[in-house]
Structure formats: structure tokens, C-alpha cells
PDB file of C-alpha atoms and ligand atoms in Angstrom:
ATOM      1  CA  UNK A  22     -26.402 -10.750 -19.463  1.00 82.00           C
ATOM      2  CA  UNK A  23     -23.397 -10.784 -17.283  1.00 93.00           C
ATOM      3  CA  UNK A  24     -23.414 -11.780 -13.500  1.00 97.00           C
ATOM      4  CA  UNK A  25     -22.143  -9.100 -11.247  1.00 98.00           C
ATOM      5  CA  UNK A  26     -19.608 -10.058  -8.602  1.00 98.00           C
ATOM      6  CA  UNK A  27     -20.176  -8.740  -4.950  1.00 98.00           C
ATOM      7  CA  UNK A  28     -16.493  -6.774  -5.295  1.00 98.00           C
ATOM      8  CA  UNK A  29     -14.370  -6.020  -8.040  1.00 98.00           C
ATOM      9  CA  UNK A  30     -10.973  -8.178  -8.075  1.00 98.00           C
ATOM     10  CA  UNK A  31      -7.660  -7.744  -9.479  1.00 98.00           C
ATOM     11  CA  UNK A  32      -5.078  -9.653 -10.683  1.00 98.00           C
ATOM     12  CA  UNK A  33      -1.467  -9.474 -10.549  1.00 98.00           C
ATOM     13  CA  UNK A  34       1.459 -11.221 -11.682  1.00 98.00           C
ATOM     14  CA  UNK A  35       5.512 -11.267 -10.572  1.00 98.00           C
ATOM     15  CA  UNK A  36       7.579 -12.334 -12.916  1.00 97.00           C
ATOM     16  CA  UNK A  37      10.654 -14.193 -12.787  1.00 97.00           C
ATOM     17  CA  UNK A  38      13.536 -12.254 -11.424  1.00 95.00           C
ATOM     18  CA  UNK A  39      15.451 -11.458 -14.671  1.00 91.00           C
ATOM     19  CA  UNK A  40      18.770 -10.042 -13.706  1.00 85.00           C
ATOM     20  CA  UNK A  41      20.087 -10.334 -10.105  1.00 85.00           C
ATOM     21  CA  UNK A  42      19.072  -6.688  -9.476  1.00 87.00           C
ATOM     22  CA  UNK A  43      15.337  -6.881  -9.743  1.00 90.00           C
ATOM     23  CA  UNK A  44      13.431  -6.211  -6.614  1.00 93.00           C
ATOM     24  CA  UNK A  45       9.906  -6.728  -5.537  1.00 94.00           C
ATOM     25  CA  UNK A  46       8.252  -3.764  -7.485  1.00 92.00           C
ATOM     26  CA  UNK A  47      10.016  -4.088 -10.577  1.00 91.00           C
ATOM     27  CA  UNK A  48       8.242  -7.473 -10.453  1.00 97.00           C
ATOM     28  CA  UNK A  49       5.253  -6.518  -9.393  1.00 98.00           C
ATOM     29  CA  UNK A  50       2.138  -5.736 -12.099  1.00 98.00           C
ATOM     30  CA  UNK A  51      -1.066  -5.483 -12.071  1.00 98.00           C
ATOM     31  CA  UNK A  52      -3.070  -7.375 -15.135  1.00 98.00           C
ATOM     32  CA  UNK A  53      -6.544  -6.640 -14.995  1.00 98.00           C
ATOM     33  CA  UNK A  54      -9.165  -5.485 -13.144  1.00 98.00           C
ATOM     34  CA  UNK A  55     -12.871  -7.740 -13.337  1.00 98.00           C
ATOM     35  CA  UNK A  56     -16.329  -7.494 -11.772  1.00 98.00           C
ATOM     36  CA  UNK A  57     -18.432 -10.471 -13.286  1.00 98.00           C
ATOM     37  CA  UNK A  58     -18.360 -13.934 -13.529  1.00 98.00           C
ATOM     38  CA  UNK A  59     -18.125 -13.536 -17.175  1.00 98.00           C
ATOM     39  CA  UNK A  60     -14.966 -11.109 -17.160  1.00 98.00           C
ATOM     40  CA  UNK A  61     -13.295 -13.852 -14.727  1.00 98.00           C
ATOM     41  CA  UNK A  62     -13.284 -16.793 -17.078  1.00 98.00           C
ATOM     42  CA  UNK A  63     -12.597 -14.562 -19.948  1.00 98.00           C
ATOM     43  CA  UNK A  64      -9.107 -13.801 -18.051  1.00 98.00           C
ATOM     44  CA  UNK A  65      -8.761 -17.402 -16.591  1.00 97.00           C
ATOM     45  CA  UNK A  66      -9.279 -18.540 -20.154  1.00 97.00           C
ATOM     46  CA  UNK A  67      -6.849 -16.634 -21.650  1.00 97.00           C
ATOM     47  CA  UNK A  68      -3.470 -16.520 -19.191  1.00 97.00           C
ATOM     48  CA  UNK A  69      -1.092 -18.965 -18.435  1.00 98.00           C
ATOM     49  CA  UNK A  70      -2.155 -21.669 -16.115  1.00 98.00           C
ATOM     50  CA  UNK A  71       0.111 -21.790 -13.032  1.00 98.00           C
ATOM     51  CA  UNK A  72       1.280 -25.371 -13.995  1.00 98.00           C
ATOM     52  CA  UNK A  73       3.021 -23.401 -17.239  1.00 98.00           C
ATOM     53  CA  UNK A  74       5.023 -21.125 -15.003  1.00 98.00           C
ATOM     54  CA  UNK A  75       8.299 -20.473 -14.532  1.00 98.00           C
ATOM     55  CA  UNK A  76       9.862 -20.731 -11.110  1.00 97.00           C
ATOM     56  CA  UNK A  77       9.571 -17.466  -8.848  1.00 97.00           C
ATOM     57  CA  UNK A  78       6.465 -16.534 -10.533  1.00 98.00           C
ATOM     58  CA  UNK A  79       3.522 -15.359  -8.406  1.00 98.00           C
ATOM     59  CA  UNK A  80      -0.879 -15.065  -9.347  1.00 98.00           C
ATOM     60  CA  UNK A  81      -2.031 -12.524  -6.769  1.00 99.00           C
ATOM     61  CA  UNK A  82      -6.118 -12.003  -7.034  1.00 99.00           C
ATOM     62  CA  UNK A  83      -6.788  -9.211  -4.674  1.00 99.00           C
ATOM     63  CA  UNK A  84      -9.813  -6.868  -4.101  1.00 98.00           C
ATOM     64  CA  UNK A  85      -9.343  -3.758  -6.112  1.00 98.00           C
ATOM     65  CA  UNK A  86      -7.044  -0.810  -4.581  1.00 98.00           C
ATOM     66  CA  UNK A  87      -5.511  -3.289  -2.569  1.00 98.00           C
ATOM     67  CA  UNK A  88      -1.989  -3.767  -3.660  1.00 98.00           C
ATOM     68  CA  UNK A  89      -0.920  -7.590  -2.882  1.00 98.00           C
ATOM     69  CA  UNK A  90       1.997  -6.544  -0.487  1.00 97.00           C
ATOM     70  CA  UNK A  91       2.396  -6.288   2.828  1.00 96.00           C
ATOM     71  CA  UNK A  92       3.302  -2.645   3.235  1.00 96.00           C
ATOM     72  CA  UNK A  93      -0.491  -1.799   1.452  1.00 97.00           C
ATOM     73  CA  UNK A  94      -2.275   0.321   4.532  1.00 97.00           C
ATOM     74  CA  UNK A  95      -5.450  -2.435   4.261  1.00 97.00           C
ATOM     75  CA  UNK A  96      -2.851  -5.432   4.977  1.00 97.00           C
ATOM     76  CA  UNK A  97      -0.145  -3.876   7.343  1.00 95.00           C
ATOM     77  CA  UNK A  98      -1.864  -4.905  10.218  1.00 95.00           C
ATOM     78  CA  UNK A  99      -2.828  -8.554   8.322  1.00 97.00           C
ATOM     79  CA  UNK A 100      -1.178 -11.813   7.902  1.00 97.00           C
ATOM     80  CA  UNK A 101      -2.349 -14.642   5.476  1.00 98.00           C
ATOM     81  CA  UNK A 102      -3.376 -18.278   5.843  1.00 98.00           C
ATOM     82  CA  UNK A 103      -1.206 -20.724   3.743  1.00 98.00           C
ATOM     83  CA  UNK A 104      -0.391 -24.253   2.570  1.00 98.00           C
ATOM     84  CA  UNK A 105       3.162 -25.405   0.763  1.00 98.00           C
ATOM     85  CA  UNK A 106       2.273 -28.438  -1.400  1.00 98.00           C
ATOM     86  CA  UNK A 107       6.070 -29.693  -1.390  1.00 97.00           C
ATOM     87  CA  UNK A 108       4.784 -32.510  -3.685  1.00 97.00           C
ATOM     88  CA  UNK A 109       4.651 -30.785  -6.793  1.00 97.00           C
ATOM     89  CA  UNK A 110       3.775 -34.011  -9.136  1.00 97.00           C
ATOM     90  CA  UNK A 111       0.767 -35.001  -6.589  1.00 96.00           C
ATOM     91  CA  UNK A 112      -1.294 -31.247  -6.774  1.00 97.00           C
ATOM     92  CA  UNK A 113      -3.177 -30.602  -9.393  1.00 98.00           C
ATOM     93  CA  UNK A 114      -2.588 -26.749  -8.707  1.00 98.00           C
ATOM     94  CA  UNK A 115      -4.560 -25.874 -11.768  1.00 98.00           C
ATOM     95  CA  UNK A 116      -7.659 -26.667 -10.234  1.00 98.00           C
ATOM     96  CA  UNK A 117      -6.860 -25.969  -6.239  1.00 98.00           C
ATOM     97  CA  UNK A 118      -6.081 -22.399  -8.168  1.00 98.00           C
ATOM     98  CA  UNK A 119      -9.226 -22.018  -9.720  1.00 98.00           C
ATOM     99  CA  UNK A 120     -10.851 -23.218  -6.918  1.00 98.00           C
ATOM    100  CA  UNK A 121      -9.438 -21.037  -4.370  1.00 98.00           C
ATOM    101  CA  UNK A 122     -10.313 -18.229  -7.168  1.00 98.00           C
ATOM    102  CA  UNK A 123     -13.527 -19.221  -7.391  1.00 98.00           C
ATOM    103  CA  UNK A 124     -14.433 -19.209  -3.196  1.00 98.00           C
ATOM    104  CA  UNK A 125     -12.525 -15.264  -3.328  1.00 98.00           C
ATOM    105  CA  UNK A 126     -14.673 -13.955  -5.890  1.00 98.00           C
ATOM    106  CA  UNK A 127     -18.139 -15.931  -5.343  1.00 98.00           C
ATOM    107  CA  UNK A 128     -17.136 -14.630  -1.476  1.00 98.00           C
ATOM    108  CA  UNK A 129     -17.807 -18.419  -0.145  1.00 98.00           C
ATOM    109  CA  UNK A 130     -14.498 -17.988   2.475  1.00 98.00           C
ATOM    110  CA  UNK A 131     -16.304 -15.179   4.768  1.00 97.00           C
ATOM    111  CA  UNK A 132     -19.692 -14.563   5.869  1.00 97.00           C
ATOM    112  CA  UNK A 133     -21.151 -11.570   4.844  1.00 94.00           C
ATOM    113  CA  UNK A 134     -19.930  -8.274   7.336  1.00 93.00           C
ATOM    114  CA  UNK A 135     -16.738 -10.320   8.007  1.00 95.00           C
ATOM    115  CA  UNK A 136     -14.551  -8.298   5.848  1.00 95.00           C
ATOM    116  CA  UNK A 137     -11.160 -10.250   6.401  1.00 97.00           C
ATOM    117  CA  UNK A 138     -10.547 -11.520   2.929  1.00 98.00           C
ATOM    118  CA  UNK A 139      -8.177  -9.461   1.106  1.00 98.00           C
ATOM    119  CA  UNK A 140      -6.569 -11.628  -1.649  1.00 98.00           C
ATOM    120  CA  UNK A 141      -5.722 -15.185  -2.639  1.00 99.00           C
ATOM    121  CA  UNK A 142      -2.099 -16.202  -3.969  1.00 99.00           C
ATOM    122  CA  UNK A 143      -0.127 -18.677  -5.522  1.00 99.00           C
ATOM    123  CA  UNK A 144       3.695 -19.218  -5.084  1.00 98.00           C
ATOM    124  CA  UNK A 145       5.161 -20.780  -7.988  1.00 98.00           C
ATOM    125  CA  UNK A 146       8.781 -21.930  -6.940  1.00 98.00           C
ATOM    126  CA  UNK A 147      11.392 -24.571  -8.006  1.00 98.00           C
ATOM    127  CA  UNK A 148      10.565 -27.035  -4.861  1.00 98.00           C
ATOM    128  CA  UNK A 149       6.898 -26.233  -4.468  1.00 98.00           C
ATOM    129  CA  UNK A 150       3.979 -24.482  -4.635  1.00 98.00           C
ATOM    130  CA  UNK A 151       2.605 -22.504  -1.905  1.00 98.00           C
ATOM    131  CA  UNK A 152      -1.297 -20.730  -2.255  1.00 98.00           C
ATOM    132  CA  UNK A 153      -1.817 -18.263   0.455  1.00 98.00           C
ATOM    133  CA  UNK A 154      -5.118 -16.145   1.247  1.00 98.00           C
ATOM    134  CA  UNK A 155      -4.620 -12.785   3.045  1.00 98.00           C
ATOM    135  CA  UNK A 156      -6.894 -11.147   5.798  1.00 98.00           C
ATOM    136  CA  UNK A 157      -7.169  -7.672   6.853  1.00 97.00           C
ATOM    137  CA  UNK A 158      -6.447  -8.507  10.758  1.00 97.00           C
ATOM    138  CA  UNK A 159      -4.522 -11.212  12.648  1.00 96.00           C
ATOM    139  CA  UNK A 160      -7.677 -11.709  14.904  1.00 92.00           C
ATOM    140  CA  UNK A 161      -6.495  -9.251  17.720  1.00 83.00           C
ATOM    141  CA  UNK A 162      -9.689  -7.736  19.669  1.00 78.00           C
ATOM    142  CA  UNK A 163     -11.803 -10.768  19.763  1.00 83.00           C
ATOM    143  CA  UNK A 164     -11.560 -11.334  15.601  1.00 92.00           C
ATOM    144  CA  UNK A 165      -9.828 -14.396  16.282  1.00 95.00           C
ATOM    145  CA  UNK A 166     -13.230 -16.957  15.611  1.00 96.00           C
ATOM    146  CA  UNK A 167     -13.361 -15.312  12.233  1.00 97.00           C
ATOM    147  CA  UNK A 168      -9.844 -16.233  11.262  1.00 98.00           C
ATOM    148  CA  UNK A 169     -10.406 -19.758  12.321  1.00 98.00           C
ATOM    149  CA  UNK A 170     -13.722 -20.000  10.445  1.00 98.00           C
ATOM    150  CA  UNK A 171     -11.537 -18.441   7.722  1.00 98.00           C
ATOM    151  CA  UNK A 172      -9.103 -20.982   7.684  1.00 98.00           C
ATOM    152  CA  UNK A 173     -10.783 -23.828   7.793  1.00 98.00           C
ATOM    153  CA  UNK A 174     -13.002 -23.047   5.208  1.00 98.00           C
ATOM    154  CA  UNK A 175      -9.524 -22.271   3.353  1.00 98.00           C
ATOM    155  CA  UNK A 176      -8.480 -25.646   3.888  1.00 98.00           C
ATOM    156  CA  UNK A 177     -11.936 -27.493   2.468  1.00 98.00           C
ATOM    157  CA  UNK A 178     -11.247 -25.226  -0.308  1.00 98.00           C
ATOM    158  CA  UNK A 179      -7.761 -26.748  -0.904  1.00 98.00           C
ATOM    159  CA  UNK A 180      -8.667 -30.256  -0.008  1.00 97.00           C
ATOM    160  CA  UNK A 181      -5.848 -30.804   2.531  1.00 97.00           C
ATOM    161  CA  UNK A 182      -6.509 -34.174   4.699  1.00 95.00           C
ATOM    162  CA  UNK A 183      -7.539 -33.683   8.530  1.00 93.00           C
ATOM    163  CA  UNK A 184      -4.824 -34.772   9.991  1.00 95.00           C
ATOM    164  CA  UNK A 185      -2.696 -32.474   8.081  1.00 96.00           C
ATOM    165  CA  UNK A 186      -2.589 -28.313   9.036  1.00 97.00           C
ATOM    166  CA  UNK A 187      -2.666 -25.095   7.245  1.00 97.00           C
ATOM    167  CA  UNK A 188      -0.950 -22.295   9.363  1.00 97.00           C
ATOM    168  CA  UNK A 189      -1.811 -18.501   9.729  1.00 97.00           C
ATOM    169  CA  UNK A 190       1.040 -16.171  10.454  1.00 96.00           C
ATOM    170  CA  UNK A 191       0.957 -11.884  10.495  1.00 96.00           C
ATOM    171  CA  UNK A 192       2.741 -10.115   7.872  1.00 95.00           C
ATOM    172  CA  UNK A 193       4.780  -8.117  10.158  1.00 85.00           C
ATOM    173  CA  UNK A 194       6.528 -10.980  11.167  1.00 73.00           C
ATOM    174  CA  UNK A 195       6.892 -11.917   7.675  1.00 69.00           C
ATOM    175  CA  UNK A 196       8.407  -8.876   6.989  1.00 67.00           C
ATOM    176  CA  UNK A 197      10.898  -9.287   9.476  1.00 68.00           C
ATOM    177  CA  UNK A 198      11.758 -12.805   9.892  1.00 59.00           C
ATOM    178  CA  UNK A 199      11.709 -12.960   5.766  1.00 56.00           C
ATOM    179  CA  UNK A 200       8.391 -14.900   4.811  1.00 52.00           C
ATOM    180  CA  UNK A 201       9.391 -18.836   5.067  1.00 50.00           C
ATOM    181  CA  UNK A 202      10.213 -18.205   8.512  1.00 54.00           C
ATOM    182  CA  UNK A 203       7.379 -15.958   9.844  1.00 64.00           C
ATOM    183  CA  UNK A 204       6.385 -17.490  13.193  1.00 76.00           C
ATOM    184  CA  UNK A 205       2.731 -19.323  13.262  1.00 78.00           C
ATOM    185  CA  UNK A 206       0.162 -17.649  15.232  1.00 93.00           C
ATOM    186  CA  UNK A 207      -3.049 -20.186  14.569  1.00 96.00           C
ATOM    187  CA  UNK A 208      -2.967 -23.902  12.810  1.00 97.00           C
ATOM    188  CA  UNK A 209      -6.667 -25.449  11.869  1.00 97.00           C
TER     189      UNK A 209
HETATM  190  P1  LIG B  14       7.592 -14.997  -0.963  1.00 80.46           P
HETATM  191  O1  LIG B  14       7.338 -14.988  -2.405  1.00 80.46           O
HETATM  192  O2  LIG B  14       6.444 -14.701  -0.090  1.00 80.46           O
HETATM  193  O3  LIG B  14       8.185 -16.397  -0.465  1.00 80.46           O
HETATM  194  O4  LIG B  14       8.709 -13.957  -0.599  1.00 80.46           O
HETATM  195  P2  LIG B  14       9.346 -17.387  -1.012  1.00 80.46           P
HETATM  196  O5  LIG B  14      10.508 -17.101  -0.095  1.00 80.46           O
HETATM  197  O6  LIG B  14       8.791 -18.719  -0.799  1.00 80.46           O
HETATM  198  O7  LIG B  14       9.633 -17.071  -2.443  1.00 80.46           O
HETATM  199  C1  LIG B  14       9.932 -13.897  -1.284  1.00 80.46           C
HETATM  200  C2  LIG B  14      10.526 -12.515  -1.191  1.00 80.46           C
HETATM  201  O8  LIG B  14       9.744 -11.614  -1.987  1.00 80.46           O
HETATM  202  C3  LIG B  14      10.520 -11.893   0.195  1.00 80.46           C
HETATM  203  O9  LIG B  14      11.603 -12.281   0.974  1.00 80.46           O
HETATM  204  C4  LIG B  14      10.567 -10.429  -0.162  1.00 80.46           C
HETATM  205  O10 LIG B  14      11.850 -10.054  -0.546  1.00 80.46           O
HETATM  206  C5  LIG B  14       9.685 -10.366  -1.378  1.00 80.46           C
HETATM  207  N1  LIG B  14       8.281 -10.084  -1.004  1.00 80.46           N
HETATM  208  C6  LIG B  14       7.253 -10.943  -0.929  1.00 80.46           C
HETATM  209  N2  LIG B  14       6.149 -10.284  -0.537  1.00 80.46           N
HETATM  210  C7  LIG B  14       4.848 -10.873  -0.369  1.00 80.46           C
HETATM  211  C8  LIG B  14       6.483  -8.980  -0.357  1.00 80.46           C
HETATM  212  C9  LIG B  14       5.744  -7.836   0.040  1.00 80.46           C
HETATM  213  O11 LIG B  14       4.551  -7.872   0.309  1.00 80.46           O
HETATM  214  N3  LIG B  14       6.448  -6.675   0.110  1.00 80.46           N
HETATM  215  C10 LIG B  14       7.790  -6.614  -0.185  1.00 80.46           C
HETATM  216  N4  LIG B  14       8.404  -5.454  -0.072  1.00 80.46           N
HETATM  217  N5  LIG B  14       8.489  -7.687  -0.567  1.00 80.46           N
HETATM  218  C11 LIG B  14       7.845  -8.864  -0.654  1.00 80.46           C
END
């Protein structure tokens, strides 16, 4: 018997630039698509755990048809939640990864009818590791309780301390301002 997930998810991967004139989408590919709990730890079992990475390497779990980039028509008008663990030796990022994984698919970051969540990342790079979770809206219109419900549910997740902050920015500042620099809109 296999347990049915409430969406179907897929994962992608970006590999390591290889030559100086990869961009983005030559980076960019999609692994596998899954919709049970059973499907999910036959992939989790069977791929590289993040810790094994090389440097510029990216996990994106998304809902399917969503492509994890900002220019996708369900996340222009989104912007992500995110935490840089700059202490690479002090995260176990294995398990905040599977964890994080875990709350996207079992759909433990929303309530039901929210329908923010699009995706969860993680940022493999030389001086840290960054895991990010995506949202459909930047809380314009009133949405902004839901994003802040969001987030710090995001943070339990990710077992940052309380007196430490996870910051929500919108991709379109991201896309201009290049993504380390995008400007913070909320902090929980
Ligand atoms: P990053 O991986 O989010 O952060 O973005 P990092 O600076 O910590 O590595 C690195 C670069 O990847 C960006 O400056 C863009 O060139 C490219 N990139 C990242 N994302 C998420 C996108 C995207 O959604 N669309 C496009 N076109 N490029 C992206």
C-alpha cells in the first residue's frame, strides 16, 4: 500500500558550473517527479545527501509544473523565506534538509486553503549553506498574516534559536539587486 501525498512534488538539481560559460538553465534539471511517501524515501534514499555536494550545487523540491525560478508565472509575483547557516561544521544540513522536505510534502508549513508554499531549497556553496522556501505572494492584499505564520513555522522547522531571525524578501528584488542582496521585506 503506498500513502498518497496531498500534491505531487518535484525535484531538481543545479549542478556545479562546469566551464565559465554555463548559465542558469544549462544547470538547471529536473530529477523526478513523486506523489507518495513511499516514492519520497525511495529518491531520498538513493541521491546524494547535500553534505556530499560540491560547492554551487542546488536541491530544489517544488510542486509539480512549477519550475524553481523566479521568472515561472506561479512565482513572479513571490519571494521566499530563508536562513544562511554560515557555520557549516555546526548544521547538520542532512537532517534540517530532510526535515524541511518532510514539512513541504506532509504540507505541515500552511494550513489547508493557504496555497503559498511553492518549493523548498537548499544552497550548497563554498562559505555556507542557505535553505530557502518559496511562496506564491509577498503578502500584498492583506496575505501578509499568512507569510508570517509561514515563516515562523519555517523557522521551528529549521531549529533556529529565538533570538536569532529568518528573513523574507520578493523575488523581483532578487532579480534585480542579484539574490544576496535582495532587500528584506518581513523578519520573524
Ligand atoms: P543563488 O543561488 O540564489 O544565490 O543565485 P548565491 O548567490 O548565494 O549563489 C545565484 C545566481 O544564480 C543568481 O545571481 C542568478 O544568476 C542565478 N539564479 C538563481 N536563481 C534562483 C535564479 C532564477 O530563479 N532565475 C534565473 N534566471 N537565475 C537564477
Amino acid at each position: 500500500v503506498k500513502h498518497p501525498l496531498l500534491n505531487s512534488w518535484s525535484l531538481w538539481f543545479t549542478k556545479p558550473p562546469s566551464s565559465k560559460g554555463d548559465n542558469w538553465n544549462d544547470l538547471l534539471k529536473e530529477v523526478i517527479t513523486f506523489d507518495t511517501v513511499e516514492e519520497f524515501w525511495g529518491v531520498y534514499n538513493n541521491i546524494t545527501a547535500c553534505s556530499d555536494l560540491s560547492h554551487k550545487s542546488d536541491y530544489h523540491l517544488f510542486k509539480k509544473g512549477v519550475r524553481p525560478e523566479w521568472e515561472d508565472p506561479q512565482n513572479k509575483h513571490g519571494g521566499r523565506w530563508s536562513y544562511t547557516f554560515k557555520d557549516k561544521k555546526a548544521v547538520n544540513i542532512d537532517e534540517l534538509w530532510l526535515h524541511v522536505q518532510l514539512a513541504a510534502i506532509g504540507e505541515t508549513l500552511e494550513d489547508e486553503g493557504d496555497n503559498e508554499i511553492m518549493g523548498v531549497v537548499v544552497n550548497v556553496r563554498k562559505a555556507f549553506y542557505r535553505i530557502g522556501l518559496w511562496t506564491r505572494t509577498t503578502g500584498k492584499g492583506g496575505g501578509k498574516d499568512t507569510l508570517m505564520k509561514i515563516g515562523t513555522r519555517f523557522k521551528e522547522v529549521l531549529q533556529i534559536p529565538a533570538n536569532e531571525a529568518i528573513d523574507f524578501s520578493g523575488h523581483t528584488d532578487a532579480a534585480h539587486a542579484g539574490s544576496t542582496r535582495a532587500k528584506t521585506k518581513y523578519t520573524v
